[in-house]
mmCIF file of C-alpha atoms (C1' of nucleotides) in Angstrom:
data_model
loop_
_atom_site.group_PDB
_atom_site.id
_atom_site.type_symbol
_atom_site.label_atom_id
_atom_site.label_comp_id
_atom_site.label_asym_id
_atom_site.label_seq_id
_atom_site.Cartn_x
_atom_site.Cartn_y
_atom_site.Cartn_z
ATOM 1 C CA MET A 30 -0.109 0.072 0.100
ATOM 2 C CA GLU A 31 2.899 2.352 0.895
ATOM 3 C CA GLN A 32 5.471 1.442 -1.902
ATOM 4 C CA PRO A 33 3.793 -0.499 -4.322
ATOM 5 C CA VAL A 34 6.697 0.070 -7.078
ATOM 6 C CA THR A 35 9.450 -1.577 -4.605
ATOM 7 C CA ILE A 36 7.325 -4.249 -3.080
ATOM 8 C CA GLY A 37 9.101 -7.533 -3.999
ATOM 9 C CA ARG A 38 12.306 -5.591 -5.083
ATOM 10 C CA LYS A 39 14.446 -7.699 -2.785
ATOM 11 C CA GLU A 40 12.941 -10.910 -4.098
ATOM 12 C CA GLN A 41 13.507 -9.530 -7.669
ATOM 13 C CA ILE A 42 17.388 -8.854 -6.714
ATOM 14 C CA MET A 43 17.465 -12.387 -5.433
ATOM 15 C CA GLU A 44 16.108 -14.071 -8.586
ATOM 16 C CA VAL A 45 18.368 -11.977 -10.925
ATOM 17 C CA ALA A 46 21.523 -12.855 -8.870
ATOM 18 C CA GLN A 47 20.634 -16.507 -8.666
ATOM 19 C CA LYS A 48 20.438 -16.506 -12.521
ATOM 20 C CA LEU A 49 23.715 -14.350 -12.893
ATOM 21 C CA PHE A 50 25.659 -16.311 -10.314
ATOM 22 C CA LYS A 51 24.609 -19.553 -12.065
ATOM 23 C CA GLU A 52 25.939 -18.088 -15.275
ATOM 24 C CA LYS A 53 28.713 -16.227 -14.430
ATOM 25 C CA GLY A 54 29.795 -17.218 -10.844
ATOM 26 C CA TYR A 55 29.661 -15.175 -7.705
ATOM 27 C CA SER A 56 33.167 -13.424 -8.317
ATOM 28 C CA GLY A 57 32.404 -12.844 -12.051
ATOM 29 C CA THR A 58 28.954 -11.180 -11.198
ATOM 30 C CA SER A 59 29.445 -7.469 -10.358
ATOM 31 C CA MET A 60 26.443 -5.487 -8.456
ATOM 32 C CA ARG A 61 26.336 -3.594 -11.480
ATOM 33 C CA ASP A 62 25.416 -6.471 -13.517
ATOM 34 C CA ILE A 63 22.543 -7.131 -11.047
ATOM 35 C CA ALA A 64 21.353 -3.680 -11.178
ATOM 36 C CA GLU A 65 21.637 -3.495 -14.656
ATOM 37 C CA ASP A 66 19.287 -6.389 -15.146
ATOM 38 C CA LEU A 67 16.854 -4.969 -13.222
ATOM 39 C CA GLY A 68 17.016 -1.587 -14.674
ATOM 40 C CA ILE A 69 18.212 0.379 -11.766
ATOM 41 C CA LYS A 70 21.505 2.073 -10.523
ATOM 42 C CA VAL A 71 23.717 -0.098 -8.294
ATOM 43 C CA SER A 72 23.502 2.167 -5.292
ATOM 44 C CA SER A 73 19.778 1.438 -5.477
ATOM 45 C CA ILE A 74 20.428 -2.149 -4.543
ATOM 46 C CA TYR A 75 21.829 -1.164 -1.329
ATOM 47 C CA ASN A 76 18.408 0.203 -0.203
ATOM 48 C CA HIS A 77 17.525 -3.690 -0.348
ATOM 49 C CA VAL A 78 20.692 -5.685 0.884
ATOM 50 C CA GLN A 79 23.568 -4.549 2.933
ATOM 51 C CA SER A 80 26.106 -6.433 0.757
ATOM 52 C CA LYS A 81 26.940 -8.746 -2.351
ATOM 53 C CA GLU A 82 27.683 -11.554 0.321
ATOM 54 C CA GLU A 83 24.295 -11.117 1.830
ATOM 55 C CA ILE A 84 22.758 -11.855 -1.572
ATOM 56 C CA LEU A 85 24.961 -15.005 -1.567
ATOM 57 C CA LYS A 86 24.162 -15.977 1.987
ATOM 58 C CA ASN A 87 20.385 -15.616 1.310
ATOM 59 C CA ILE A 88 20.525 -17.976 -1.540
ATOM 60 C CA CYS A 89 22.713 -20.518 0.108
ATOM 61 C CA ILE A 90 20.645 -20.468 3.458
ATOM 62 C CA SER A 91 17.339 -20.552 1.559
ATOM 63 C CA MET A 92 18.091 -23.539 -0.425
ATOM 64 C CA ALA A 93 19.584 -25.269 2.475
ATOM 65 C CA ASP A 94 16.079 -24.632 4.327
ATOM 66 C CA ALA A 95 14.153 -25.955 1.213
ATOM 67 C CA PHE A 96 16.086 -29.186 1.602
ATOM 68 C CA PHE A 97 15.787 -29.414 5.330
ATOM 69 C CA SER A 98 12.047 -28.767 5.075
ATOM 70 C CA SER A 99 11.504 -31.342 2.296
ATOM 71 C CA ILE A 100 13.336 -33.992 4.197
ATOM 72 C CA ASP A 101 11.977 -33.375 7.494
ATOM 73 C CA GLU A 102 8.682 -34.911 6.222
ATOM 74 C CA ILE A 103 10.547 -38.154 5.460
ATOM 75 C CA LYS A 104 13.204 -38.827 7.973
ATOM 76 C CA ASP A 105 11.012 -40.079 10.796
ATOM 77 C CA LEU A 106 8.659 -42.251 8.843
ATOM 78 C CA GLY A 107 8.328 -45.554 10.023
ATOM 79 C CA VAL A 108 8.879 -47.191 6.508
ATOM 80 C CA PHE A 109 11.628 -49.435 5.247
ATOM 81 C CA PRO A 110 14.857 -48.256 4.701
ATOM 82 C CA GLY A 111 14.501 -48.928 1.109
ATOM 83 C CA GLU A 112 11.467 -46.902 0.837
ATOM 84 C CA LYS A 113 12.842 -44.075 2.958
ATOM 85 C CA LEU A 114 15.978 -43.763 0.691
ATOM 86 C CA HIS A 115 13.671 -43.591 -2.154
ATOM 87 C CA LEU A 116 11.427 -40.989 -0.847
ATOM 88 C CA ALA A 117 14.635 -39.103 0.186
ATOM 89 C CA ILE A 118 16.111 -39.185 -3.170
ATOM 90 C CA GLU A 119 12.556 -38.098 -4.535
ATOM 91 C CA SER A 120 12.508 -35.235 -1.914
ATOM 92 C CA HIS A 121 16.170 -33.965 -3.007
ATOM 93 C CA ILE A 122 15.447 -34.097 -6.651
ATOM 94 C CA SER A 123 12.239 -32.309 -6.197
ATOM 95 C CA VAL A 124 14.142 -29.527 -4.542
ATOM 96 C CA ILE A 125 16.822 -29.453 -7.216
ATOM 97 C CA THR A 126 14.484 -29.372 -10.115
ATOM 98 C CA SER A 127 12.285 -26.697 -8.505
ATOM 99 C CA ASN A 128 15.148 -24.453 -7.956
ATOM 100 C CA LEU A 129 17.180 -24.799 -11.086
ATOM 101 C CA GLU A 130 18.997 -21.534 -10.849
ATOM 102 C CA ALA A 131 19.568 -21.433 -6.980
ATOM 103 C CA ALA A 132 20.703 -25.094 -6.774
ATOM 104 C CA PRO A 133 23.954 -24.455 -8.964
ATOM 105 C CA VAL A 134 24.625 -21.366 -6.453
ATOM 106 C CA PHE A 135 24.104 -23.501 -3.247
ATOM 107 C CA LEU A 136 26.265 -26.503 -4.910
ATOM 108 C CA HIS A 137 29.201 -24.339 -6.199
ATOM 109 C CA GLU A 138 29.080 -20.930 -4.941
ATOM 110 C CA TRP A 139 29.057 -21.308 -1.141
ATOM 111 C CA LYS A 140 32.759 -21.566 -0.933
ATOM 112 C CA TYR A 141 32.785 -17.433 -1.500
ATOM 113 C CA LEU A 142 30.952 -17.383 1.865
ATOM 114 C CA THR A 143 33.228 -15.750 4.528
ATOM 115 C CA GLU A 144 33.218 -16.569 8.278
ATOM 116 C CA PRO A 145 30.995 -17.110 10.303
ATOM 117 C CA GLU A 146 28.405 -18.039 7.418
ATOM 118 C CA LEU A 147 31.045 -20.320 5.837
ATOM 119 C CA SER A 148 31.152 -22.719 8.691
ATOM 120 C CA GLU A 149 27.447 -22.316 9.313
ATOM 121 C CA PHE A 150 26.707 -23.395 5.779
ATOM 122 C CA LYS A 151 29.075 -26.341 6.091
ATOM 123 C CA ALA A 152 27.595 -27.692 9.341
ATOM 124 C CA LEU A 153 24.052 -27.329 7.967
ATOM 125 C CA ARG A 154 25.385 -29.280 4.703
ATOM 126 C CA GLY A 155 27.061 -31.799 6.600
ATOM 127 C CA ASN A 156 23.788 -32.337 8.782
ATOM 128 C CA TYR A 157 21.789 -32.859 5.690
ATOM 129 C CA GLU A 158 24.199 -35.435 4.300
ATOM 130 C CA LYS A 159 24.136 -37.262 7.406
ATOM 131 C CA ILE A 160 20.519 -37.749 7.022
ATOM 132 C CA PHE A 161 21.098 -39.821 3.885
ATOM 133 C CA ARG A 162 24.011 -41.665 5.403
ATOM 134 C CA ASP A 163 21.961 -42.584 8.440
ATOM 135 C CA ILE A 164 19.099 -43.865 6.027
ATOM 136 C CA ILE A 165 21.917 -46.074 4.475
ATOM 137 C CA GLN A 166 23.521 -47.169 7.498
ATOM 138 C CA ASP A 167 20.206 -48.379 9.007
ATOM 139 C CA GLY A 168 19.522 -49.991 5.958
ATOM 140 C CA ILE A 169 22.698 -52.132 6.335
ATOM 141 C CA ALA A 170 22.070 -52.651 10.027
ATOM 142 C CA LYS A 171 18.681 -53.875 9.572
ATOM 143 C CA GLN A 172 19.954 -56.269 6.658
ATOM 144 C CA SER A 173 17.715 -54.549 4.101
ATOM 145 C CA PHE A 174 20.903 -53.326 2.089
ATOM 146 C CA GLN A 175 23.911 -55.181 1.168
ATOM 147 C CA GLU A 176 27.153 -54.614 3.024
ATOM 148 C CA VAL A 177 28.282 -51.191 1.011
ATOM 149 C CA ASP A 178 30.464 -48.558 1.814
ATOM 150 C CA ASP A 179 28.106 -46.067 2.999
ATOM 151 C CA ARG A 180 30.533 -42.961 2.530
ATOM 152 C CA PHE A 181 30.941 -44.021 -0.995
ATOM 153 C CA LEU A 182 27.455 -44.909 -1.761
ATOM 154 C CA THR A 183 26.323 -41.324 -0.132
ATOM 155 C CA MET A 184 28.683 -39.426 -2.276
ATOM 156 C CA MET A 185 27.570 -41.310 -5.457
ATOM 157 C CA ILE A 186 23.984 -40.669 -4.768
ATOM 158 C CA PHE A 187 24.441 -36.850 -4.130
ATOM 159 C CA SER A 188 26.653 -36.660 -7.364
ATOM 160 C CA SER A 189 24.053 -38.417 -9.176
ATOM 161 C CA MET A 190 21.306 -36.202 -7.959
ATOM 162 C CA ASN A 191 23.478 -32.796 -7.722
ATOM 163 C CA TRP A 192 24.299 -32.904 -11.354
ATOM 164 C CA ILE A 193 20.840 -33.005 -12.625
ATOM 165 C CA TYR A 194 20.470 -29.341 -12.788
ATOM 166 C CA ASP A 195 23.411 -29.518 -15.349
ATOM 167 C CA TRP A 196 21.239 -31.561 -17.931
ATOM 168 C CA TYR A 197 17.680 -31.618 -16.902
ATOM 169 C CA LYS A 198 15.316 -29.799 -19.212
ATOM 170 C CA ALA A 199 11.716 -28.975 -17.957
ATOM 171 C CA ASP A 200 10.589 -29.644 -21.474
ATOM 172 C CA GLY A 201 12.576 -33.078 -21.766
ATOM 173 C CA LYS A 202 10.985 -36.611 -21.857
ATOM 174 C CA MET A 203 11.919 -37.212 -18.271
ATOM 175 C CA SER A 204 9.950 -35.197 -15.347
ATOM 176 C CA PRO A 205 11.634 -34.844 -12.193
ATOM 177 C CA ARG A 206 9.619 -37.763 -10.954
ATOM 178 C CA ASP A 207 10.539 -39.970 -13.740
ATOM 179 C CA ILE A 208 14.195 -39.284 -12.929
ATOM 180 C CA ALA A 209 13.763 -39.891 -9.243
ATOM 181 C CA GLU A 210 12.173 -43.082 -10.130
ATOM 182 C CA THR A 211 14.860 -43.910 -12.428
ATOM 183 C CA LEU A 212 17.615 -42.983 -10.090
ATOM 184 C CA SER A 213 15.917 -44.626 -7.163
ATOM 185 C CA GLU A 214 15.471 -47.677 -8.687
ATOM 186 C CA PHE A 215 18.992 -47.968 -10.035
ATOM 187 C CA ILE A 216 20.357 -47.287 -6.529
ATOM 188 C CA LEU A 217 17.939 -49.594 -4.838
ATOM 189 C CA ASN A 218 18.564 -52.509 -7.145
ATOM 190 C CA GLY A 219 22.191 -52.201 -6.535
ATOM 191 C CA ILE A 220 21.995 -52.411 -2.669
ATOM 192 C CA ASN A 221 18.751 -54.371 -1.759
ATOM 193 C CA LYS A 222 19.166 -57.807 -0.531
ATOM 194 C CA MET B 1008 71.674 -22.964 -20.601
ATOM 195 C CA GLU B 1009 70.767 -19.878 -21.264
ATOM 196 C CA GLN B 1010 68.235 -19.030 -18.829
ATOM 197 C CA PRO B 1011 68.112 -21.769 -16.064
ATOM 198 C CA VAL B 1012 66.241 -19.742 -13.605
ATOM 199 C CA THR B 1013 63.292 -19.276 -15.931
ATOM 200 C CA ILE B 1014 62.964 -22.657 -17.139
ATOM 201 C CA GLY B 1015 59.766 -24.472 -16.320
ATOM 202 C CA ARG B 1016 58.228 -20.993 -15.158
ATOM 203 C CA LYS B 1017 55.359 -21.768 -17.443
ATOM 204 C CA GLU B 1018 54.634 -25.030 -15.934
ATOM 205 C CA GLN B 1019 54.926 -23.080 -12.503
ATOM 206 C CA ILE B 1020 52.406 -20.753 -13.606
ATOM 207 C CA MET B 1021 50.209 -23.453 -14.717
ATOM 208 C CA GLU B 1022 50.351 -25.289 -11.500
ATOM 209 C CA VAL B 1023 49.669 -22.513 -9.483
ATOM 210 C CA ALA B 1024 46.860 -21.230 -11.518
ATOM 211 C CA GLN B 1025 45.346 -24.613 -11.230
ATOM 212 C CA LYS B 1026 45.344 -24.531 -7.405
ATOM 213 C CA LEU B 1027 44.125 -21.071 -7.348
ATOM 214 C CA PHE B 1028 41.426 -21.577 -9.989
ATOM 215 C CA LYS B 1029 40.289 -24.470 -8.163
ATOM 216 C CA GLU B 1030 40.266 -22.720 -4.780
ATOM 217 C CA LYS B 1031 38.794 -19.419 -5.818
ATOM 218 C CA GLY B 1032 37.565 -19.814 -9.104
ATOM 219 C CA TYR B 1033 38.848 -18.385 -12.321
ATOM 220 C CA SER B 1034 36.988 -14.877 -11.949
ATOM 221 C CA GLY B 1035 37.946 -15.002 -8.114
ATOM 222 C CA THR B 1036 41.849 -15.356 -9.081
ATOM 223 C CA SER B 1037 43.788 -12.306 -10.040
ATOM 224 C CA MET B 1038 46.986 -12.439 -12.183
ATOM 225 C CA ARG B 1039 48.254 -10.789 -9.049
ATOM 226 C CA ASP B 1040 47.496 -13.911 -6.898
ATOM 227 C CA ILE B 1041 49.371 -15.957 -9.277
ATOM 228 C CA ALA B 1042 52.356 -13.730 -9.395
ATOM 229 C CA GLU B 1043 52.217 -13.579 -5.524
ATOM 230 C CA ASP B 1044 52.173 -17.277 -4.982
ATOM 231 C CA LEU B 1045 55.361 -17.437 -7.399
ATOM 232 C CA GLY B 1046 57.002 -14.491 -5.563
ATOM 233 C CA ILE B 1047 57.228 -12.340 -8.751
ATOM 234 C CA LYS B 1048 55.556 -9.257 -10.112
ATOM 235 C CA VAL B 1049 52.518 -9.616 -12.101
ATOM 236 C CA SER B 1050 53.993 -8.029 -14.944
ATOM 237 C CA SER B 1051 56.594 -10.992 -15.202
ATOM 238 C CA ILE B 1052 53.880 -13.370 -15.839
ATOM 239 C CA TYR B 1053 53.307 -11.864 -19.163
ATOM 240 C CA ASN B 1054 56.849 -12.798 -20.604
ATOM 241 C CA HIS B 1055 55.311 -16.447 -20.293
ATOM 242 C CA VAL B 1056 51.675 -16.268 -20.989
ATOM 243 C CA GLN B 1057 50.014 -13.650 -23.283
ATOM 244 C CA SER B 1058 46.823 -13.455 -21.020
ATOM 245 C CA LYS B 1059 44.840 -14.816 -18.143
ATOM 246 C CA GLU B 1060 42.462 -16.621 -20.516
ATOM 247 C CA GLU B 1061 45.460 -18.494 -22.187
ATOM 248 C CA ILE B 1062 46.250 -19.865 -18.835
ATOM 249 C CA LEU B 1063 42.553 -21.073 -18.343
ATOM 250 C CA LYS B 1064 42.553 -22.382 -22.018
ATOM 251 C CA ASN B 1065 45.864 -24.388 -21.420
ATOM 252 C CA ILE B 1066 44.577 -26.342 -18.426
ATOM 253 C CA CYS B 1067 41.116 -27.162 -20.091
ATOM 254 C CA ILE B 1068 42.606 -28.393 -23.288
ATOM 255 C CA SER B 1069 45.500 -30.254 -21.660
ATOM 256 C CA MET B 1070 42.724 -32.022 -19.434
ATOM 257 C CA ALA B 1071 40.880 -32.656 -22.591
ATOM 258 C CA ASP B 1072 43.900 -34.145 -24.018
ATOM 259 C CA ALA B 1073 44.468 -36.460 -20.813
ATOM 260 C CA PHE B 1074 41.144 -37.826 -21.300
ATOM 261 C CA PHE B 1075 41.175 -38.621 -24.728
ATOM 262 C CA SER B 1076 44.759 -39.980 -24.810
ATOM 263 C CA SER B 1077 43.476 -42.304 -21.797
ATOM 264 C CA ILE B 1078 40.218 -43.510 -23.628
ATOM 265 C CA ASP B 1079 41.715 -43.892 -26.815
ATOM 266 C CA GLU B 1080 43.659 -47.000 -25.803
ATOM 267 C CA ILE B 1081 40.308 -48.419 -24.967
ATOM 268 C CA LYS B 1082 37.827 -47.454 -27.385
ATOM 269 C CA ASP B 1083 38.652 -49.909 -30.139
ATOM 270 C CA LEU B 1084 39.193 -52.908 -28.046
ATOM 271 C CA GLY B 1085 37.547 -55.960 -29.122
ATOM 272 C CA VAL B 1086 35.999 -56.749 -25.866
ATOM 273 C CA PHE B 1087 32.543 -57.050 -24.665
ATOM 274 C CA PRO B 1088 30.559 -53.818 -23.808
ATOM 275 C CA GLY B 1089 30.723 -54.614 -20.129
ATOM 276 C CA GLU B 1090 34.398 -54.793 -20.026
ATOM 277 C CA LYS B 1091 34.950 -51.640 -22.189
ATOM 278 C CA LEU B 1092 32.683 -49.663 -20.110
ATOM 279 C CA HIS B 1093 34.442 -50.993 -17.025
ATOM 280 C CA LEU B 1094 37.960 -49.892 -18.778
ATOM 281 C CA ALA B 1095 36.329 -46.674 -19.806
ATOM 282 C CA ILE B 1096 35.280 -45.894 -16.314
ATOM 283 C CA GLU B 1097 38.706 -46.699 -14.751
ATOM 284 C CA SER B 1098 40.385 -44.587 -17.399
ATOM 285 C CA HIS B 1099 38.325 -41.397 -16.576
ATOM 286 C CA ILE B 1100 38.688 -41.992 -12.848
ATOM 287 C CA SER B 1101 42.445 -42.277 -13.208
ATOM 288 C CA VAL B 1102 42.781 -38.971 -15.267
ATOM 289 C CA ILE B 1103 40.564 -37.200 -12.370
ATOM 290 C CA THR B 1104 42.517 -38.493 -9.477
ATOM 291 C CA SER B 1105 45.726 -37.865 -11.310
ATOM 292 C CA ASN B 1106 44.653 -34.167 -11.566
ATOM 293 C CA LEU B 1107 42.915 -33.190 -8.576
ATOM 294 C CA GLU B 1108 43.454 -29.442 -9.031
ATOM 295 C CA ALA B 1109 43.029 -29.191 -12.889
ATOM 296 C CA ALA B 1110 40.064 -31.449 -13.176
ATOM 297 C CA PRO B 1111 37.655 -29.006 -10.996
ATOM 298 C CA VAL B 1112 38.987 -26.412 -13.468
ATOM 299 C CA PHE B 1113 38.067 -28.429 -16.410
ATOM 300 C CA LEU B 1114 34.855 -29.277 -14.902
ATOM 301 C CA HIS B 1115 33.747 -25.795 -13.861
ATOM 302 C CA GLU B 1116 35.838 -22.896 -15.142
ATOM 303 C CA TRP B 1117 35.702 -23.915 -18.716
ATOM 304 C CA LYS B 1118 32.510 -21.644 -18.988
ATOM 305 C CA TYR B 1119 34.750 -18.332 -18.695
ATOM 306 C CA LEU B 1120 36.353 -19.487 -22.000
ATOM 307 C CA THR B 1121 35.396 -17.041 -24.789
ATOM 308 C CA GLU B 1122 35.044 -17.968 -28.488
ATOM 309 C CA PRO B 1123 36.336 -19.491 -30.555
ATOM 310 C CA GLU B 1124 37.964 -21.578 -27.703
ATOM 311 C CA LEU B 1125 34.457 -21.966 -25.951
ATOM 312 C CA SER B 1126 32.886 -23.779 -28.733
ATOM 313 C CA GLU B 1127 35.962 -25.884 -29.454
ATOM 314 C CA PHE B 1128 36.078 -26.993 -25.822
ATOM 315 C CA LYS B 1129 32.448 -27.905 -25.962
ATOM 316 C CA ALA B 1130 32.792 -29.836 -28.918
ATOM 317 C CA LEU B 1131 35.863 -31.675 -27.506
ATOM 318 C CA ARG B 1132 33.703 -32.386 -24.295
ATOM 319 C CA GLY B 1133 30.739 -33.769 -26.609
ATOM 320 C CA ASN B 1134 33.063 -36.128 -28.570
ATOM 321 C CA TYR B 1135 34.374 -37.460 -25.216
ATOM 322 C CA GLU B 1136 30.941 -37.864 -23.613
ATOM 323 C CA LYS B 1137 29.891 -39.538 -27.011
ATOM 324 C CA ILE B 1138 32.395 -42.390 -26.552
ATOM 325 C CA PHE B 1139 30.765 -43.336 -23.349
ATOM 326 C CA ARG B 1140 27.460 -43.210 -24.712
ATOM 327 C CA ASP B 1141 28.382 -44.999 -27.809
ATOM 328 C CA ILE B 1142 29.606 -47.901 -25.501
ATOM 329 C CA ILE B 1143 26.470 -48.139 -23.723
ATOM 330 C CA GLN B 1144 24.216 -48.088 -26.825
ATOM 331 C CA ASP B 1145 26.603 -50.811 -28.192
ATOM 332 C CA GLY B 1146 25.887 -52.875 -25.108
ATOM 333 C CA ILE B 1147 22.214 -52.316 -25.421
ATOM 334 C CA ALA B 1148 22.277 -53.227 -29.275
ATOM 335 C CA LYS B 1149 24.321 -56.373 -28.380
ATOM 336 C CA GLN B 1150 21.782 -57.289 -25.656
ATOM 337 C CA SER B 1151 24.577 -57.285 -23.055
ATOM 338 C CA PHE B 1152 22.869 -54.473 -21.277
ATOM 339 C CA GLN B 1153 19.591 -53.910 -20.439
ATOM 340 C CA GLU B 1154 17.099 -51.324 -22.078
ATOM 341 C CA VAL B 1155 18.176 -48.260 -20.152
ATOM 342 C CA ASP B 1156 17.738 -44.665 -21.008
ATOM 343 C CA ASP B 1157 21.366 -44.316 -22.189
ATOM 344 C CA ARG B 1158 21.350 -40.352 -21.864
ATOM 345 C CA PHE B 1159 20.401 -40.892 -18.387
ATOM 346 C CA LEU B 1160 22.872 -43.511 -17.458
ATOM 347 C CA THR B 1161 25.790 -41.616 -19.203
ATOM 348 C CA MET B 1162 24.999 -38.532 -17.195
ATOM 349 C CA MET B 1163 24.665 -40.519 -14.103
ATOM 350 C CA ILE B 1164 27.965 -42.028 -14.759
ATOM 351 C CA PHE B 1165 29.735 -38.825 -15.499
ATOM 352 C CA SER B 1166 28.355 -37.204 -12.376
ATOM 353 C CA SER B 1167 29.570 -40.078 -10.289
ATOM 354 C CA MET B 1168 32.913 -39.801 -11.637
ATOM 355 C CA ASN B 1169 33.175 -36.042 -11.588
ATOM 356 C CA TRP B 1170 32.368 -35.648 -8.259
ATOM 357 C CA ILE B 1171 35.204 -37.711 -7.151
ATOM 358 C CA TYR B 1172 37.656 -34.839 -7.113
ATOM 359 C CA ASP B 1173 35.459 -33.547 -4.173
ATOM 360 C CA TRP B 1174 35.843 -36.314 -1.530
ATOM 361 C CA TYR B 1175 38.771 -38.338 -2.832
ATOM 362 C CA LYS B 1176 41.479 -38.345 -0.523
ATOM 363 C CA ALA B 1177 44.928 -39.507 -1.836
ATOM 364 C CA ASP B 1178 45.424 -40.907 1.818
ATOM 365 C CA GLY B 1179 41.845 -42.329 2.348
ATOM 366 C CA LYS B 1180 41.100 -45.960 2.503
ATOM 367 C CA MET B 1181 40.109 -46.309 -1.139
ATOM 368 C CA SER B 1182 42.435 -46.094 -3.826
ATOM 369 C CA PRO B 1183 41.528 -44.516 -7.350
ATOM 370 C CA ARG B 1184 41.471 -48.349 -8.646
ATOM 371 C CA ASP B 1185 39.112 -49.098 -5.732
ATOM 372 C CA ILE B 1186 36.851 -46.378 -6.649
ATOM 373 C CA ALA B 1187 36.809 -47.221 -10.204
ATOM 374 C CA GLU B 1188 35.913 -50.958 -9.567
ATOM 375 C CA THR B 1189 33.502 -50.284 -7.016
ATOM 376 C CA LEU B 1190 31.818 -47.688 -9.162
ATOM 377 C CA SER B 1191 31.951 -49.951 -12.214
ATOM 378 C CA GLU B 1192 30.895 -53.097 -10.402
ATOM 379 C CA PHE B 1193 27.902 -50.843 -9.207
ATOM 380 C CA ILE B 1194 26.888 -49.696 -12.444
ATOM 381 C CA LEU B 1195 27.410 -52.922 -14.395
ATOM 382 C CA ASN B 1196 25.393 -54.884 -11.785
ATOM 383 C CA GLY B 1197 22.635 -52.331 -12.567
ATOM 384 C CA ILE B 1198 22.481 -52.729 -16.200
ATOM 385 C CA ASN B 1199 24.078 -56.362 -17.078
ATOM 386 C CA LYS B 1200 21.638 -58.750 -18.260
ATOM 387 C "C1'" DC C 217 63.029 -10.086 -14.244
ATOM 388 C "C1'" DC C 218 61.627 -5.313 -12.530
ATOM 389 C "C1'" DT C 219 59.425 -0.109 -11.929
ATOM 390 C "C1'" DA C 220 55.846 2.740 -13.259
ATOM 391 C "C1'" DC C 221 51.780 3.309 -15.016
ATOM 392 C "C1'" DC C 222 47.125 3.028 -17.994
ATOM 393 C "C1'" DG C 223 41.963 3.067 -18.149
ATOM 394 C "C1'" DA C 224 38.281 0.312 -16.701
ATOM 395 C "C1'" DT C 225 35.859 -1.747 -13.255
ATOM 396 C "C1'" DC C 226 34.909 -3.199 -8.469
ATOM 397 C "C1'" DG C 227 31.746 -2.935 -3.813
ATOM 398 C "C1'" DG C 228 30.272 0.625 -1.384
ATOM 399 C "C1'" DT C 229 28.947 5.246 0.499
ATOM 400 C "C1'" DA C 230 27.015 10.168 1.378
ATOM 401 C "C1'" DG C 231 23.591 12.850 0.442
ATOM 402 C "C1'" DG C 232 19.449 13.979 -1.162
ATOM 403 C "C1'" DC D 475 15.085 5.853 -6.464
ATOM 404 C "C1'" DC D 476 19.086 8.956 -8.091
ATOM 405 C "C1'" DT D 477 23.636 11.638 -8.714
ATOM 406 C "C1'" DA D 478 28.455 11.763 -7.591
ATOM 407 C "C1'" DC D 479 32.128 10.027 -5.891
ATOM 408 C "C1'" DC D 480 35.674 6.930 -2.924
ATOM 409 C "C1'" DG D 481 39.593 3.843 -2.625
ATOM 410 C "C1'" DA D 482 40.942 -0.516 -3.900
ATOM 411 C "C1'" DT D 483 42.109 -3.683 -7.617
ATOM 412 C "C1'" DC D 484 41.686 -5.478 -12.260
ATOM 413 C "C1'" DG D 485 43.878 -7.256 -16.635
ATOM 414 C "C1'" DG D 486 47.691 -5.561 -19.143
ATOM 415 C "C1'" DT D 487 51.615 -2.451 -21.424
ATOM 416 C "C1'" DA D 488 55.707 0.275 -21.975
ATOM 417 C "C1'" DG D 489 60.222 0.452 -21.705
ATOM 418 C "C1'" DG D 490 64.492 -1.037 -19.779
#
DNA sequence: CCTACCGATCGGTAGG
DNA sequence: CCTACCGATCGGTAGG
């Protein structure tokens, strides 16, 4: 009601930044690039964000939140480990394919965060990865899964999931669910007893 | 005999650049960073390389060469598709783990190349990926492999292989060969008839 | 290999 | 939201 023109400006800045950080990287994107894309002057950006790094932090943390809120619905479910891993994979891929611009920033640009955000971010990511690893370890303990190297398997699953943004096309023949099903089936087929 | 002090200087520049490009990205690394690491002034670098981008180009192209010369020994072998895929995976992982600093530059920083090198690079990478895809398609045609989506499988294999630099430790419990064997076994187990 | 320097651009601020 | 500006740093060159 008060400033209809600038409502959502911060969100616009975040969206443009996601696109440019993905395309040119955090270091390769200037605040002037972001301003130009929005049709405003660079100094105006600072009415909405405090610094370039704050933009990066917002993108990384909100992606982390998206991953957590998605996995939280799954991690305490009383289902078999195979089904839980299946759901976790589907959940992760859904967040990736729903955030095709923020995902690569989350995956590659977080390293430009400085302390203390850098450590916070790493801790969040570690906690998240541990959820997957716990599912795998639980599956092995319950003899649902074969005796696999859980670190190797966790890394392989994340690698497969995290590279999807690179080749996924919204208009391709595989939907996010198709991809999740195919990957999940492939993985479970490899480890189920 | 003439300038013993500067012999190998270009190679030193490339090595330092690989390390810094991996750590801070191409855009985030300045020519002054590279010079400082070598204990020389930035202007001296230009006696050995023409530009910052030439350094990037050299790293990307020499990695591409390494991948090709490694796969070339395999691609025309008269072995079963499963064995050929196994050898190709081993070959690729060996190049990655032998070039832990150049590999991430090859994988992530190539996008900062400008034309015409950018198109050259993409073409090289496409040709290389096609070798893997051909092996998979051949395996399906010869009914060694199950009817899988070869694009999906190729991407999944590359994803798994290309993220290895991120978690592989030379002093870890898995050697490059262990990793290659485990991954290859997992993949083949999933597609062999 | 160095000193000295170039114009361009960087993230960010003052002040309105 | 803007104009005007800051000091720092960028890739790169001239000249020795």
